[in-house]
Tab-separated table of C-alpha atoms in Angstrom:
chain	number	residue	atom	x	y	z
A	34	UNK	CA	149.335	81.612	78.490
A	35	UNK	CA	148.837	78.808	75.715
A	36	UNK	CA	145.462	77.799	74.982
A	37	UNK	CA	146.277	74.435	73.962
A	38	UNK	CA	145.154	71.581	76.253
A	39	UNK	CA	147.324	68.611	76.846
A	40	UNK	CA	146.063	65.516	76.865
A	41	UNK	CA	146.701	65.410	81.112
A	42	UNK	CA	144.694	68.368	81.210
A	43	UNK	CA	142.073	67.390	79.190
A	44	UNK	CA	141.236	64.154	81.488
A	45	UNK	CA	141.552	66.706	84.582
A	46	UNK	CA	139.285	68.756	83.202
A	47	UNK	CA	136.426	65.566	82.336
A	48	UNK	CA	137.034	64.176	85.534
A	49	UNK	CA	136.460	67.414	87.871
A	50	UNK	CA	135.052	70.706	85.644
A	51	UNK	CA	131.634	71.158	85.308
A	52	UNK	CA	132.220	72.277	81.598
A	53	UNK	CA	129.335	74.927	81.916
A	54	UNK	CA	128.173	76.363	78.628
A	55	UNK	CA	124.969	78.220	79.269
A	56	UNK	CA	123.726	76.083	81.357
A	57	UNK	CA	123.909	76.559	85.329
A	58	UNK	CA	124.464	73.225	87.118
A	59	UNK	CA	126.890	70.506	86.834
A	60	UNK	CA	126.439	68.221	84.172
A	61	UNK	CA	128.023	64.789	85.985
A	62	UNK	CA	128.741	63.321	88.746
A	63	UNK	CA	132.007	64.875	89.143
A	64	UNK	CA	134.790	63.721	91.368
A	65	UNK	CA	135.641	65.962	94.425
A	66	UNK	CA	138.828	67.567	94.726
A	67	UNK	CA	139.550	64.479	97.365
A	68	UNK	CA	138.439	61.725	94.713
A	69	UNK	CA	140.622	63.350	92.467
A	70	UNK	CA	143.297	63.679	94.485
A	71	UNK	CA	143.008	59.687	95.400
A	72	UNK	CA	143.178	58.744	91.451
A	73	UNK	CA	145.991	61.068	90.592
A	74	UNK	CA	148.039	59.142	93.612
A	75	UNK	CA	147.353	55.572	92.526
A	76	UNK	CA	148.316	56.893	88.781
A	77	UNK	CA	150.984	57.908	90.035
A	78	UNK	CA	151.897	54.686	91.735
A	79	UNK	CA	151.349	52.851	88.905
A	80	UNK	CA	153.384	55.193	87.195
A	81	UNK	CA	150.564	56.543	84.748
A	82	UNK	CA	149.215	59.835	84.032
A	83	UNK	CA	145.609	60.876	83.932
A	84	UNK	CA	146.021	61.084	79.995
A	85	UNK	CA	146.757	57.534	79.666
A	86	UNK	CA	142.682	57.475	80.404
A	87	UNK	CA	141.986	58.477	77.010
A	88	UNK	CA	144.463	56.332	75.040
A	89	UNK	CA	143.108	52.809	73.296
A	90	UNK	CA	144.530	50.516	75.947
A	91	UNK	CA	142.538	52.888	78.632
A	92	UNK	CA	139.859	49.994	79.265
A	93	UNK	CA	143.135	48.169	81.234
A	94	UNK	CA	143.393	51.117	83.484
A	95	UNK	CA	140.053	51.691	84.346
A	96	UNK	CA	139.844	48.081	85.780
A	97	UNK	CA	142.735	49.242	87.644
A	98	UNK	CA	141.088	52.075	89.154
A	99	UNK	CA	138.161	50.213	90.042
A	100	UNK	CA	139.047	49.664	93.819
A	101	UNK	CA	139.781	54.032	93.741
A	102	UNK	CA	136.663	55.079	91.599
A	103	UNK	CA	134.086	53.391	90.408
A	104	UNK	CA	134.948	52.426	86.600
A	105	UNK	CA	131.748	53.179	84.928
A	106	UNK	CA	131.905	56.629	86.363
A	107	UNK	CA	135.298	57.212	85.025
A	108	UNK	CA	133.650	56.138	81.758
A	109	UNK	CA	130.615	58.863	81.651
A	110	UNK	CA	132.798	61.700	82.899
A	111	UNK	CA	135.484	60.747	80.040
A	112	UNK	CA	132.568	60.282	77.289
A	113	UNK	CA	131.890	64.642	77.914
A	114	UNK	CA	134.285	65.186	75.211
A	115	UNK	CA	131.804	67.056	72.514
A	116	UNK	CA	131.220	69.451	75.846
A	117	UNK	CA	134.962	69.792	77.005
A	118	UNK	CA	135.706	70.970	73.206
A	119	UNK	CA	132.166	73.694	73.887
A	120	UNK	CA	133.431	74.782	77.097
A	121	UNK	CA	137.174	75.862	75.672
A	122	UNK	CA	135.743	77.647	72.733
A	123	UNK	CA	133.766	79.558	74.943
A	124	UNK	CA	136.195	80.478	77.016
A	125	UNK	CA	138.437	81.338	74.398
A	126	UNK	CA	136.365	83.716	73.011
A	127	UNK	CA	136.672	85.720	76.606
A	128	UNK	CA	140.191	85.253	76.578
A	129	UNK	CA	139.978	82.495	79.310
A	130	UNK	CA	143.102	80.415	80.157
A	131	UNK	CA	142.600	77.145	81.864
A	132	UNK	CA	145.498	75.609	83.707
A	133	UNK	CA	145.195	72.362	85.457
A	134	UNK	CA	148.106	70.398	88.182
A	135	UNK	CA	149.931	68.740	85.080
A	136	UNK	CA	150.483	71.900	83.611
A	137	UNK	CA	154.025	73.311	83.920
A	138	UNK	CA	152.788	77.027	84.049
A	139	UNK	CA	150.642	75.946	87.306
A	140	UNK	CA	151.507	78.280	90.316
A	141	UNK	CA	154.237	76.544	92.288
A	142	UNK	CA	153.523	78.810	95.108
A	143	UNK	CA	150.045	77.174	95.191
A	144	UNK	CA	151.487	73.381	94.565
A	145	UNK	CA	154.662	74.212	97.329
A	146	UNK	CA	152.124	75.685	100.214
A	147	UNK	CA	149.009	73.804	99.528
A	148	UNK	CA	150.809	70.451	98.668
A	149	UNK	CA	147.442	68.150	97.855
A	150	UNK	CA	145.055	70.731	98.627
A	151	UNK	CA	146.025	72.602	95.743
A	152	UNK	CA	142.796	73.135	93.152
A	153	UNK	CA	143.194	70.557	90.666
A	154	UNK	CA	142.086	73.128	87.644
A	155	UNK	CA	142.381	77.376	87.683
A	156	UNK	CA	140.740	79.503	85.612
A	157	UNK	CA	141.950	83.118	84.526
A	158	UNK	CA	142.117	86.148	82.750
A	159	UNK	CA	145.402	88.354	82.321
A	160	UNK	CA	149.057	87.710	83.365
A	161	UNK	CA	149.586	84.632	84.684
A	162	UNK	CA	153.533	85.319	85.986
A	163	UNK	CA	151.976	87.910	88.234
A	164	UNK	CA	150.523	84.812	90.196
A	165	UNK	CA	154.580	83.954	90.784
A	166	UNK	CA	155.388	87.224	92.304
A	167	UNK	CA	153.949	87.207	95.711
A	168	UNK	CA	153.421	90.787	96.999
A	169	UNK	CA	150.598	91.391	99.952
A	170	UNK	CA	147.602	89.913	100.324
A	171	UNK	CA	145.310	92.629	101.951
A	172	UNK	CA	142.220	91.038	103.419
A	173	UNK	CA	138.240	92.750	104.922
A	174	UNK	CA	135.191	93.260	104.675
A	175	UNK	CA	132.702	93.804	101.803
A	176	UNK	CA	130.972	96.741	104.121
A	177	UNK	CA	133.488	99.359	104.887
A	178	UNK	CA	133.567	102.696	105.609
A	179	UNK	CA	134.802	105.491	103.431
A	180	UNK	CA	137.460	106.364	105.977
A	181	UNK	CA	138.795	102.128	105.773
A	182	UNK	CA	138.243	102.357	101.974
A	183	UNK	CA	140.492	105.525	101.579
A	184	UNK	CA	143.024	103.680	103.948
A	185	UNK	CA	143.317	100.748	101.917
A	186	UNK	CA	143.780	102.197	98.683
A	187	UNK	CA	146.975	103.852	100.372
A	188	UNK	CA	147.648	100.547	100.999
A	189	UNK	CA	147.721	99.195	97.671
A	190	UNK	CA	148.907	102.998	96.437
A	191	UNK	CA	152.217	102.096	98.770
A	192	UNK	CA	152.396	97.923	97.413
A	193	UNK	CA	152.875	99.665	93.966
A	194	UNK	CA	155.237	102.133	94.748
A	195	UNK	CA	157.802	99.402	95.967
A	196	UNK	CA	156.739	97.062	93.120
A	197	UNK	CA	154.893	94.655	94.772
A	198	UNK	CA	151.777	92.899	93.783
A	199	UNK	CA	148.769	93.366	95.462
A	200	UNK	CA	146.811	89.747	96.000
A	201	UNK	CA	143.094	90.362	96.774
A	202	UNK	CA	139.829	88.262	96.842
A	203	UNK	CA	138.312	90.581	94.251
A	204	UNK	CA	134.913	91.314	96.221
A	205	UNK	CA	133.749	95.129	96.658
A	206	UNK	CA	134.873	96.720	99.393
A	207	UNK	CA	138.200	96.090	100.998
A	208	UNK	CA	139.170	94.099	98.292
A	209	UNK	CA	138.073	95.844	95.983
A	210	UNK	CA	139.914	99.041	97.323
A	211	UNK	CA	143.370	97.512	97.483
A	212	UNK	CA	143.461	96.581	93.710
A	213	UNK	CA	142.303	99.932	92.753
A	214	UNK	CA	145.191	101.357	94.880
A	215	UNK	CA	147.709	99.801	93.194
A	216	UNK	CA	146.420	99.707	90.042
A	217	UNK	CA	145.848	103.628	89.642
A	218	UNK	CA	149.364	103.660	90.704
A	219	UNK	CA	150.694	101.883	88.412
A	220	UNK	CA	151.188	98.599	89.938
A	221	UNK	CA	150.422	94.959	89.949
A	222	UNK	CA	147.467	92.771	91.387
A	223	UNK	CA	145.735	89.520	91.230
A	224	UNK	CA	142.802	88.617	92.463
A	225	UNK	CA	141.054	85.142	93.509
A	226	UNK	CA	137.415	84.965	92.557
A	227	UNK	CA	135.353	82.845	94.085
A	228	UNK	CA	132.796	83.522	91.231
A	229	UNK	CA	131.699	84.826	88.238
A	230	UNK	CA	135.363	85.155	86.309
A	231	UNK	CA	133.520	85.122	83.177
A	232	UNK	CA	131.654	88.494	84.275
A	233	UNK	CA	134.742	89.882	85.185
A	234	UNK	CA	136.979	88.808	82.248
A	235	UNK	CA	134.238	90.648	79.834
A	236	UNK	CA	133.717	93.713	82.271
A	237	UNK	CA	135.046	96.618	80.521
A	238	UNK	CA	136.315	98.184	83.495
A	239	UNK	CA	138.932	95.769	83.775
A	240	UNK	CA	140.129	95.540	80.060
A	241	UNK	CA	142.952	98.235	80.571
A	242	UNK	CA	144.781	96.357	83.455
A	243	UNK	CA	144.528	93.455	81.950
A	244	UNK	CA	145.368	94.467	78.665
A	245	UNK	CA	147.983	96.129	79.676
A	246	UNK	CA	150.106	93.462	82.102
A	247	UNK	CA	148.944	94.717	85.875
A	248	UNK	CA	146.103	92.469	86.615
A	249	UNK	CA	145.148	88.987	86.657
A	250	UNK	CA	142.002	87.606	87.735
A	251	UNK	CA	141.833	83.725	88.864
A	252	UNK	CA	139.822	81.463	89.954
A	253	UNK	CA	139.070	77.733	90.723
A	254	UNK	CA	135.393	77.447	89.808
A	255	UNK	CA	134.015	77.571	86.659
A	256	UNK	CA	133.926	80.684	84.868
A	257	UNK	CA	130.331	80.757	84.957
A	258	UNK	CA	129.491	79.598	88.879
A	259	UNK	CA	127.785	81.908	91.096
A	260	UNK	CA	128.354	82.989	94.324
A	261	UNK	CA	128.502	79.911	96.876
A	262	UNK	CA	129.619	80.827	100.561
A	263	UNK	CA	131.416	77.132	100.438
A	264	UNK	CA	133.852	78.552	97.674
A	265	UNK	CA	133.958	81.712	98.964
A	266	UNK	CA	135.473	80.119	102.003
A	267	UNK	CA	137.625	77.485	100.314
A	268	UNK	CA	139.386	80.309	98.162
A	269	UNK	CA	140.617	81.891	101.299
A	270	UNK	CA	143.549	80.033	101.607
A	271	UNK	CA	143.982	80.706	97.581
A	272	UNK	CA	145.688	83.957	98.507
A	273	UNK	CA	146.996	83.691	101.217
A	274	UNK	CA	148.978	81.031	99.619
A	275	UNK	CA	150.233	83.026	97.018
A	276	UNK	CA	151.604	86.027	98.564
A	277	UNK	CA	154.278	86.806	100.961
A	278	UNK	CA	152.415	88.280	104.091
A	279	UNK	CA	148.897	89.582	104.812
A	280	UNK	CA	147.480	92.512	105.901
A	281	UNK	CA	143.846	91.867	107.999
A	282	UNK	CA	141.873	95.662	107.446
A	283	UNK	CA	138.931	94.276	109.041
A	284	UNK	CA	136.760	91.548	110.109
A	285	UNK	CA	133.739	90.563	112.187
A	286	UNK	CA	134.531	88.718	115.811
A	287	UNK	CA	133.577	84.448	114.736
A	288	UNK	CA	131.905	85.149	111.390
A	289	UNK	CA	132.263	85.780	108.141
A	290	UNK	CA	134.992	84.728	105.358
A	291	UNK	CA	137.564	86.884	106.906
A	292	UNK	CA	137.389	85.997	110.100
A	293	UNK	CA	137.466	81.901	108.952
A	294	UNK	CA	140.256	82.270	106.363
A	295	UNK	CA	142.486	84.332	108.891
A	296	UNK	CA	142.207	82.318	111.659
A	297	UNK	CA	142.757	79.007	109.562
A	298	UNK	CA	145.868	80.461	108.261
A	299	UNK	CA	147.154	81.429	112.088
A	300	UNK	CA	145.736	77.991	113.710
A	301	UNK	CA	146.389	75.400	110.553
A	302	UNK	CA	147.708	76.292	107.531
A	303	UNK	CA	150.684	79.201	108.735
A	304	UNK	CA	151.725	80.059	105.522
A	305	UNK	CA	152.574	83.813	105.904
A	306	UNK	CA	152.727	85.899	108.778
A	307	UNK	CA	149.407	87.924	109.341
A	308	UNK	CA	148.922	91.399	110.054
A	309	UNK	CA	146.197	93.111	111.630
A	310	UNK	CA	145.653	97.065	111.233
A	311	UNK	CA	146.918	99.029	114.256
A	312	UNK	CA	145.383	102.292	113.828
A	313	UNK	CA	142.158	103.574	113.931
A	314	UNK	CA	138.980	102.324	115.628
A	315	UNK	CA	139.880	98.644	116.317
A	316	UNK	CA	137.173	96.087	116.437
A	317	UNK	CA	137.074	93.118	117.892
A	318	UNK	CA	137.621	91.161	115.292
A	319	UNK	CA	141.009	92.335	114.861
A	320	UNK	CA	141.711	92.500	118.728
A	321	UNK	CA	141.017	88.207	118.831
A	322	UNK	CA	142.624	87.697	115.630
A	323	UNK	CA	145.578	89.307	117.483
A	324	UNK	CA	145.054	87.414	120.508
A	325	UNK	CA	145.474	84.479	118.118
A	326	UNK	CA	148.778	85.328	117.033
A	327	UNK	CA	148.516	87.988	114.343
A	328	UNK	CA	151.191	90.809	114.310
A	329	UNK	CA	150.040	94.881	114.725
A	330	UNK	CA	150.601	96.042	111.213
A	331	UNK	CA	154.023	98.093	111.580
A	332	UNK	CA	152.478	101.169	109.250
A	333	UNK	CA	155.687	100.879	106.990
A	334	UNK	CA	155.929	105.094	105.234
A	335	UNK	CA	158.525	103.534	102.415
A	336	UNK	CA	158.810	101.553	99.579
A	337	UNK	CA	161.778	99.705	101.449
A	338	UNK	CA	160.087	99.402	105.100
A	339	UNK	CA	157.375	97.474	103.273
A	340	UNK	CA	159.998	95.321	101.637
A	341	UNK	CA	161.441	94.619	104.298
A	342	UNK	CA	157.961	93.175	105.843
A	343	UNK	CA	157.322	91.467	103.272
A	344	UNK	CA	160.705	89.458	102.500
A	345	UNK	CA	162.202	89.532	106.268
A	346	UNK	CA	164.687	86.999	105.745
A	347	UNK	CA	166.783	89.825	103.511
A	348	UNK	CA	166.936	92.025	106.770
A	349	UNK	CA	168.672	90.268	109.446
A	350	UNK	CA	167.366	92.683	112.160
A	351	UNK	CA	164.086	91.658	111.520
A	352	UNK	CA	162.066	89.460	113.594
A	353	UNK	CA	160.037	86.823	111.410
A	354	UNK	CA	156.672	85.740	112.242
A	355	UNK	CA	157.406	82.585	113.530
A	356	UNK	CA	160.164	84.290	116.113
A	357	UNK	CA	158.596	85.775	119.824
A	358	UNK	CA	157.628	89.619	120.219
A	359	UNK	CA	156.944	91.673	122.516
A	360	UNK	CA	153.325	92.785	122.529
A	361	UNK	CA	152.224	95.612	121.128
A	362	UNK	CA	148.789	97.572	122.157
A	363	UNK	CA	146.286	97.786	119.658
A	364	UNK	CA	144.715	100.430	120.384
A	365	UNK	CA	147.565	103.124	119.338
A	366	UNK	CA	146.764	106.548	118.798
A	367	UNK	CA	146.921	107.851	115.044
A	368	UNK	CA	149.995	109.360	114.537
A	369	UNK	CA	150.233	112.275	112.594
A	370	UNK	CA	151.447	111.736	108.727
A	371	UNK	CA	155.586	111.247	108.887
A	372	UNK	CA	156.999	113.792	106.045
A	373	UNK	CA	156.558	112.227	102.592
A	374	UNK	CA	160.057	111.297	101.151
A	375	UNK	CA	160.795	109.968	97.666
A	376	UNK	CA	161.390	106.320	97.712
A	377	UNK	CA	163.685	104.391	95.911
A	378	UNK	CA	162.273	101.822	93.848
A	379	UNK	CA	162.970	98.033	94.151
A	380	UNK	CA	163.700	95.503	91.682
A	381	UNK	CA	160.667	93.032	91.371
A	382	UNK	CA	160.299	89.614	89.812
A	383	UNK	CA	157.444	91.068	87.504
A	384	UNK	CA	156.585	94.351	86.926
A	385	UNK	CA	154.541	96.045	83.788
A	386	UNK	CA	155.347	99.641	82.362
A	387	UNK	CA	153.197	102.006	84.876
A	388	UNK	CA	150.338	104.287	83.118
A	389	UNK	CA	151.200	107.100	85.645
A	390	UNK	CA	153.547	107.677	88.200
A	391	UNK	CA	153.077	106.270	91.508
A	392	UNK	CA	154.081	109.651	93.438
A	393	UNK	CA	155.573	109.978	96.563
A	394	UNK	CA	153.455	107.574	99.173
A	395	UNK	CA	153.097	108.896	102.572
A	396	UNK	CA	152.081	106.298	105.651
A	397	UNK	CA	148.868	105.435	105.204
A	398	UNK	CA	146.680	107.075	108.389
A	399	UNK	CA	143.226	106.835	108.989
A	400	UNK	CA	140.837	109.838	109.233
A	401	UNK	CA	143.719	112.332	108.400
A	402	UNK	CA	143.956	114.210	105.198
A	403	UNK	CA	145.718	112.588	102.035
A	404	UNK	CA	149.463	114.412	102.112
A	405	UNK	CA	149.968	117.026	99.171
A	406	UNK	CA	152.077	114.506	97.426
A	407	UNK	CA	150.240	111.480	97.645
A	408	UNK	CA	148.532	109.748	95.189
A	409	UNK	CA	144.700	111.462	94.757
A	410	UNK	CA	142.025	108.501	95.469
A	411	UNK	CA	139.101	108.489	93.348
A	412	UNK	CA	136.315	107.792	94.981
A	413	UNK	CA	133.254	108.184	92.965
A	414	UNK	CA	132.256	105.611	90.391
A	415	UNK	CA	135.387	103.589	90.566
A	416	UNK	CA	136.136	100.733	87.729
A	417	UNK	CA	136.719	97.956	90.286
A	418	UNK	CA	134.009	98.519	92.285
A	419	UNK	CA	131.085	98.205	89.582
A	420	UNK	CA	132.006	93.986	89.687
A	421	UNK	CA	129.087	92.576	92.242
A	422	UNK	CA	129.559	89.245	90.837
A	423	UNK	CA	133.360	89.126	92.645
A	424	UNK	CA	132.021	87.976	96.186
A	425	UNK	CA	132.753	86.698	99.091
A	426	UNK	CA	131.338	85.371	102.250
A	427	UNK	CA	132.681	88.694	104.721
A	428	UNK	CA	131.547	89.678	107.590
């Protein structure tokens, strides 16, 4: 990722960053993401880009915008140049990318899906393509048990074994679990902070994957911002938006950020189809979300299987999300472990040299023991799980 500024991005950036640099609080009166959104449209109309705010003729088309935003507020939040220039050494120095909405390495999953409610500036730290590859987004709780943690790392063990990323909101627990799954396995993830990038960029846990091609870390707040339930919330929709199903492990019944950014996507946004576990003690979180519309998770035991959940318009037998089912019980008994079988690898859009084999992935089951083969889970003092400034607003 290049981590030179164009002159677009640069007016972006005055216009809606905070530009943190030691300091802890806004230093404007920035415009909202809808403000924003209302200038770039009357630019647009007027067939001008934000950078044409910073060249000489510039006091023209701030009259312009007068009736949009109020000029002299244009003018302050323009004049933060000396700051702008502060903020990108700094986050240069922690190998911090900034990409804004003019950029042409923005996600176009995130532009396609979320249309104007796309974040006006990202953040990040590692390989941006990743963000292109979609993959499974695989959603809970901060507080899990062991027995849910161990699951979901079999999750994400399974993701990398048929080369698919792994999209997470980066908070302990769940989140937290599913990365290090497919990670240790050799795969891919990316996940969408809600806070405290910079902390994570510099943590030294995380300097291997990212080094090395399998993670990137994103987010739409400054690299600096704490933890705010508001952004945790507003991410939400973040990844779902840039995967290619999801995967609910668990989630409190009306609360929490699970609960909210599941049942937006099912009663708003529907952008992928959403999955709720099937096995195990079921809570009633899951049972509503079902109730909602959310599909049992099919417990896919191969590399193709979870392909084939993922992309369902390569398999003609399979039904797609938006197509009728039949009903299927939640509460299912825990079958025993199907035989482990080598899978045959995929072709994915992006895909890093693994560290280590991925092994032979057996169906992830709850409260039964790991299969010989499968990939060992390490459990003690874990390198994604030492990140408490990764949030989010769980149940």
């Amino acid at each position: 990722m290049s981590t030179a500024l164009s002159q677009d991005s640069q007016v972006i950036l005055l216009l809606t960053a905070p530009l943190m640099t030691g300091r802890m609080e806004p230093s404007a009166d920035l415009l909202t993401p809808g403000e924003y959104g209302r200038l770039a449209v009357f630019l647009h109309e007027v067939q001008r880009s934000p950078g044409d705010l910073l060249t000489a003729d510039a006091d023209g088309l701030l009259r312009q915008c007068q009736g949009v935003v109020d000029g002299d507020r244009l003018r302050k939040l323009l004049g933060r140049g000396f700051l702008l220039s502060q903020a990108v050494e700094r986050w240069q120095t922690r190998a911090i990318w900034v990409v804004t909405s003019a950029d042409a390495p923005y996600p176009h999953r995130l532009k396609e899906r979320l249309k104007e409610n796309a974040p006006a500036v990202l953040y990040g730290c590692g390989d941006a393509p990743i963000l292109e590859t979609g993959g499974l987004a695989v959603i809970g709780s901060r507080s899990a048990t062991p027995e849910l943690l161990a699951y979901t790392e079999r999750i994400g063990q399974l993701a990398a074994n048929a080369q698919q990323t792994v999209v997470s909101g980066g908070a302990r627990g769940i989140d937290q679990a599913s990365m290090r799954g497919a990670l240790e396995a050799g795969g891919t993830a990316a996940g969408m902070l809600a806070d405290s990038l910079e902390r994570a960029a510099l943590n030294r846990e995380y300097r291997s994957p990212l080094m090395e091609g399998q993670l990137v870390l994103v987010s739409s707040y400054d690299p600096m911002a704490g933890f705010n339930v508001g952004n945790a919330m507003q991410r939400n929709k973040l990844i779902y938006a840039l995967a290619d199903a999801a995967l609910v492990i668990s989630s409190d019944y009306q609360k929490g950020g699970t609960w909210a950014g599941a049942t937006e996507q099912l009663t708003k946004l529907r952008l992928v189809p959403v999955f709720v576990r099937s096995q195990g003690d079921i809570e009633k979180g899951l049972q509503e979300l079902q109730n909602m519309g959310a599909l049992p998770w099919p417990n896919p035991s191969n590399a193709e299987d979870l392909v084939r959940i993922l992309r369902p318009e390569q398999d003609p037998t399979t039904t797609t999300h938006n197509e009728e089912q039949a009903p299927a019980p939640v509460h299912e008994s825990i079958p025993e472990p199907p035989a482990t079988t080598k899978a045959k690898l995929v072709p994915a859009k992006h895909r890093s040299k693994p560290r280590k084999s991925a092994g032979d992935i057996a169906e992830p089951t709850l409260f039964d023991a790991v299969p010989e083969k499968t990939v060992s889970n390490k459990r003690a003092t874990t390198r994604h799980e030492k990140t408490e400034g990764t949030t989010n607003a769980d149940g």
